[in-house]
């Protein structure tokens, strides 16, 4: 299990300065937002080389959603996702974090023929076939992220994301687990991790109130023990609010998380 941190949480005049700080504080990776990342890839690769920090992941950053009702909007989303998977491979990231859709459905409910969710599911499977083949060809994973019910109607729990992966059947379509969303949606975080751990290729870390781990009531110890039990050896990236000075709190958080890992 390796610690990573989203770029936006670290203060610094350059990406190299941010990565240098993360290395000193005990982190091993950094996660970038996808939009505009292609243009920064050479600078990022240089900074990674100099600091020893790896790019863990790219977090979304594509335009729109592949589940839009407008074919042109779907096409743009799919193109962006494929391009970001190529960028992920180029900068050495595990893969691209993918939320199929935020908010309510954008395609109509055709019941009694098919509900909007049934149609979304079939559309997603069809598009993930193409996206998955691209992911496989470049060697970067598409990481489906379940979000809590207040952010999406579509995939809220690990189990639902795994079902999509199983149906796609491509080894480069996997899931990620975000402790903030799991705290809302999973009945038992550790039990869900144990059940679906072999599909988990990335983790997001935030406490129950979406602040740094240690500022809420999530039990990270049992979650990390479950991840360990499933053989998880990839990155866990901080995605949360920082209640104070990040230069002071990010090193403390790394120490706290390592303690929780045991
Ligand atoms: C959104 O709540 C979230 O957790 C992000 O990782 C989605 O890109
Ligand atoms: Mn997340």
Coordinates of C-alpha atoms and ligand atoms in Angstrom, one line a residue:
X1 CA 0.0 0.0 0.0
X2 CA 1.5 3.3 -1.1
X3 CA 0.4 6.8 -0.1
X4 CA -0.5 9.4 -2.7
X5 CA -1.9 12.9 -2.6
X6 CA -3.9 15.0 -5.0
X7 CA -1.8 17.8 -6.5
X8 CA -4.3 20.5 -5.5
X9 CA -3.7 19.8 -1.8
X10 CA 0.0 20.7 -1.9
X11 CA 1.3 24.2 -1.9
X12 CA 4.2 24.9 -4.3
X13 CA 5.2 27.2 -7.2
X14 CA 5.9 24.2 -9.5
X15 CA 4.9 20.6 -9.8
X16 CA 8.5 19.7 -8.9
X17 CA 8.3 21.6 -5.6
X18 CA 5.1 19.9 -4.7
X19 CA 6.5 16.5 -5.5
X20 CA 9.7 17.2 -3.6
X21 CA 7.6 18.1 -0.5
X22 CA 5.5 14.9 -0.8
X23 CA 8.7 12.8 -1.0
X24 CA 10.1 14.4 2.2
X25 CA 6.8 13.9 4.0
X26 CA 6.7 10.1 3.2
X27 CA 4.3 10.0 0.3
X28 CA 5.2 7.8 -2.8
X29 CA 2.7 9.1 -5.4
X30 CA 0.8 12.1 -6.6
X31 CA -2.7 12.2 -8.3
X32 CA -3.5 14.8 -11.0
X33 CA -6.7 16.2 -12.3
X34 CA -7.0 15.1 -16.0
X35 CA -8.0 18.4 -17.7
X36 CA -5.1 20.1 -19.4
X37 CA -2.7 17.3 -18.2
X38 CA -1.4 16.3 -21.6
X39 CA 0.3 19.6 -22.1
X40 CA 2.1 19.1 -18.7
X41 CA 3.2 15.6 -19.2
X42 CA 6.9 16.3 -20.1
X43 CA 7.2 18.6 -17.0
X44 CA 5.6 16.0 -14.8
X45 CA 7.9 13.2 -16.1
X46 CA 10.9 15.3 -15.4
X47 CA 9.7 16.1 -11.9
X48 CA 8.9 12.5 -11.2
X49 CA 12.5 11.5 -12.3
X50 CA 14.1 14.1 -10.1
X51 CA 12.0 13.6 -6.9
X52 CA 11.3 9.8 -7.0
X53 CA 7.5 10.5 -6.7
X54 CA 5.4 8.4 -9.1
X55 CA 2.2 9.5 -10.7
X56 CA -0.4 7.3 -9.0
X57 CA -3.4 8.2 -11.0
X58 CA -5.3 10.7 -13.1
X59 CA -8.6 11.8 -11.6
X60 CA -11.3 12.3 -14.3
X61 CA -11.0 15.6 -16.2
X62 CA -12.7 14.5 -19.4
X63 CA -15.6 16.6 -20.9
X64 CA -19.1 15.6 -20.1
X65 CA -20.3 12.0 -19.7
X66 CA -20.4 9.0 -22.0
X67 CA -24.0 8.5 -20.8
X68 CA -25.3 11.8 -22.3
X69 CA -28.4 11.8 -24.5
X70 CA -26.5 13.7 -27.2
X71 CA -24.4 11.5 -29.4
X72 CA -21.9 14.3 -30.0
X73 CA -21.4 14.8 -26.3
X74 CA -20.9 11.0 -25.8
X75 CA -18.3 11.0 -28.6
X76 CA -16.4 13.8 -27.0
X77 CA -16.4 12.2 -23.6
X78 CA -15.2 8.8 -25.0
X79 CA -12.4 10.6 -27.0
X80 CA -11.3 12.5 -23.9
X81 CA -11.3 9.3 -21.8
X82 CA -9.2 7.4 -24.4
X83 CA -6.8 10.3 -24.6
X84 CA -6.4 10.5 -20.8
X85 CA -5.8 6.8 -20.7
X86 CA -2.9 7.3 -23.2
X87 CA -1.6 10.2 -21.0
X88 CA -1.8 8.0 -17.9
X89 CA 0.3 5.3 -19.7
X90 CA 2.8 8.0 -20.8
X91 CA 3.3 9.5 -17.3
X92 CA 3.5 6.0 -15.7
X93 CA 0.1 6.2 -13.8
X94 CA -1.9 3.2 -12.8
X95 CA -4.8 4.5 -14.7
X96 CA -7.7 7.0 -15.1
X97 CA -10.4 7.4 -12.4
X98 CA -13.8 7.3 -14.1
X99 CA -17.2 8.3 -12.8
X100 CA -19.8 7.3 -15.5
X101 CA -22.2 10.1 -14.7
X102 CA -22.8 12.7 -12.0
X103 CA -26.3 13.7 -11.0
X104 CA -29.6 12.3 -12.5
X105 CA -29.9 10.4 -15.8
X106 CA -29.6 12.4 -19.0
X107 CA -31.3 9.8 -21.2
X108 CA -35.1 9.2 -21.1
X109 CA -36.9 6.6 -19.0
X110 CA -38.5 4.3 -21.6
X111 CA -40.4 2.1 -19.2
X112 CA -42.2 -0.2 -19.4
X113 CA -39.7 -1.1 -22.2
X114 CA -36.5 -0.1 -20.2
X115 CA -35.8 2.2 -17.4
X116 CA -33.2 5.0 -17.7
X117 CA -30.8 3.0 -15.5
X118 CA -31.2 -0.1 -17.6
X119 CA -30.5 1.9 -20.7
X120 CA -27.5 3.6 -19.1
X121 CA -26.2 0.2 -18.1
X122 CA -26.4 -1.2 -21.6
X123 CA -25.0 2.0 -23.1
X124 CA -22.1 1.9 -20.7
X125 CA -21.3 -1.7 -21.4
X126 CA -21.2 -1.0 -25.1
X127 CA -18.9 2.0 -24.7
X128 CA -16.7 0.3 -22.1
X129 CA -16.0 -2.4 -24.7
X130 CA -14.3 0.2 -26.9
X131 CA -12.7 2.2 -24.0
X132 CA -11.5 -1.1 -22.4
X133 CA -9.8 -2.2 -25.6
X134 CA -8.0 1.2 -25.7
X135 CA -7.0 0.9 -22.0
X136 CA -5.6 -2.5 -22.7
X137 CA -3.7 -1.4 -25.8
X138 CA -1.9 1.4 -23.9
X139 CA -1.5 -0.5 -20.6
X140 CA -3.4 1.9 -18.3
X141 CA -6.5 0.9 -16.2
X142 CA -9.9 2.5 -16.3
X143 CA -10.9 2.7 -12.7
X144 CA -14.6 2.9 -12.1
X145 CA -15.4 5.0 -9.0
X146 CA -18.6 4.5 -7.1
X147 CA -19.9 7.8 -5.6
X148 CA -22.5 8.4 -2.9
X149 CA -26.2 8.8 -3.7
X150 CA -26.0 12.6 -3.4
X151 CA -23.5 12.8 -6.3
X152 CA -24.8 10.2 -8.7
X153 CA -27.8 8.0 -9.1
X154 CA -25.8 5.3 -11.0
X155 CA -23.0 3.4 -9.3
X156 CA -23.0 3.9 -5.5
X157 CA -21.4 0.7 -4.1
X158 CA -18.3 -1.4 -4.9
X159 CA -20.6 -4.3 -5.7
X160 CA -22.3 -2.4 -8.6
X161 CA -19.0 -1.3 -10.1
X162 CA -17.7 -4.9 -9.9
X163 CA -20.8 -6.1 -11.7
X164 CA -20.0 -3.7 -14.6
X165 CA -16.4 -5.0 -14.7
X166 CA -17.5 -8.6 -14.8
X167 CA -19.9 -7.9 -17.7
X168 CA -17.2 -6.0 -19.7
X169 CA -14.7 -8.8 -19.2
X170 CA -11.7 -6.7 -19.9
X171 CA -8.7 -7.0 -17.5
X172 CA -8.0 -3.2 -17.8
X173 CA -11.4 -2.2 -16.5
X174 CA -11.3 -2.3 -12.7
X175 CA -12.7 -0.3 -9.8
X176 CA -11.4 2.1 -7.1
X177 CA -12.7 2.6 -3.6
X178 CA -13.2 6.0 -1.9
X179 CA -13.5 5.9 1.9
X180 CA -15.7 9.0 1.9
X181 CA -18.3 7.4 -0.4
X182 CA -18.0 4.0 1.2
X183 CA -18.7 5.5 4.6
X184 CA -22.1 6.6 3.2
X185 CA -23.0 3.6 1.0
X186 CA -21.4 0.4 2.3
X187 CA -23.0 -1.4 5.2
X188 CA -19.6 -2.5 6.4
X189 CA -16.5 -1.0 4.7
X190 CA -14.1 -3.7 5.7
X191 CA -16.5 -6.5 4.6
X192 CA -17.0 -4.9 1.2
X193 CA -13.3 -4.5 0.7
X194 CA -12.7 -8.1 1.5
X195 CA -15.5 -9.2 -0.8
X196 CA -14.4 -7.1 -3.8
X197 CA -10.7 -6.4 -3.0
X198 CA -9.3 -8.2 -6.0
X199 CA -11.0 -5.7 -8.3
X200 CA -9.7 -2.6 -6.4
X201 CA -6.8 -1.0 -8.1
X202 CA -6.8 2.4 -6.4
X203 CA -8.2 4.1 -3.2
X204 CA -9.3 7.6 -2.2
X205 CA -8.8 8.7 1.3
X206 CA -11.0 11.2 3.2
X207 CA -12.6 10.9 6.6
X208 CA -16.4 10.7 7.2
X209 CA -16.6 14.5 6.9
X210 CA -14.4 14.6 3.9
X211 CA -11.5 16.2 5.9
X212 CA -8.1 14.6 6.3
X213 CA -8.1 11.1 7.8
X214 CA -8.1 11.4 11.5
X215 CA -10.6 14.4 11.6
X216 CA -13.8 12.3 11.4
X217 CA -15.1 8.9 12.6
X218 CA -14.0 6.5 9.8
X219 CA -12.1 3.5 11.0
X220 CA -9.2 3.4 8.6
X221 CA -7.4 0.6 10.6
X222 CA -10.0 -2.1 9.7
X223 CA -10.3 -0.8 6.2
X224 CA -6.6 -1.0 5.6
X225 CA -6.4 -4.4 7.3
X226 CA -9.0 -5.6 4.8
X227 CA -7.1 -4.1 1.9
X228 CA -3.9 -5.8 3.1
X229 CA -5.7 -9.2 3.4
X230 CA -6.8 -8.9 -0.3
X231 CA -3.2 -8.2 -1.3
X232 CA -3.7 -4.6 -2.3
X233 CA -0.4 -3.1 -3.3
X234 CA -1.4 0.0 -5.2
X235 CA -1.9 3.7 -4.2
X236 CA -4.2 5.4 -1.8
X237 CA -4.5 9.1 -2.6
X238 CA -5.8 11.8 -0.3
X239 CA -8.8 13.6 -1.7
X240 CA -10.2 15.8 1.0
X241 CA -10.3 19.1 2.7
X242 CA -7.4 20.2 4.9
X243 CA -8.5 22.0 8.2
X244 CA -5.3 24.1 8.5
X245 CA -1.9 24.6 7.0
X246 CA -1.2 21.8 4.5
X247 CA 2.6 22.1 5.0
X248 CA 2.0 21.1 8.6
X249 CA -0.9 18.7 8.3
X250 CA 0.1 16.6 5.3
X251 CA 3.3 15.2 6.9
X252 CA 1.3 14.5 10.1
X253 CA -1.4 12.7 8.1
X254 CA 1.2 10.5 6.4
X255 CA 2.4 9.4 9.8
X256 CA -1.1 8.8 11.0
X257 CA -2.0 6.7 7.9
X258 CA 1.2 4.6 8.3
X259 CA 0.2 4.0 11.9
X260 CA -3.3 2.9 10.7
X261 CA -1.6 0.5 8.2
X262 CA 0.1 -1.2 11.1
Ligands
LIG1 C1 -16.1 12.9 -6.2 O1 -16.8 13.0 -5.0 C2 -15.0 12.0 -6.1 O2 -14.8 11.3 -5.1 C3 -14.0 12.1 -7.2 O3 -12.9 11.2 -7.0 C4 -14.6 11.9 -8.5 O4 -13.8 12.2 -9.6
LIG2 MN1 -13.0 10.1 -4.9

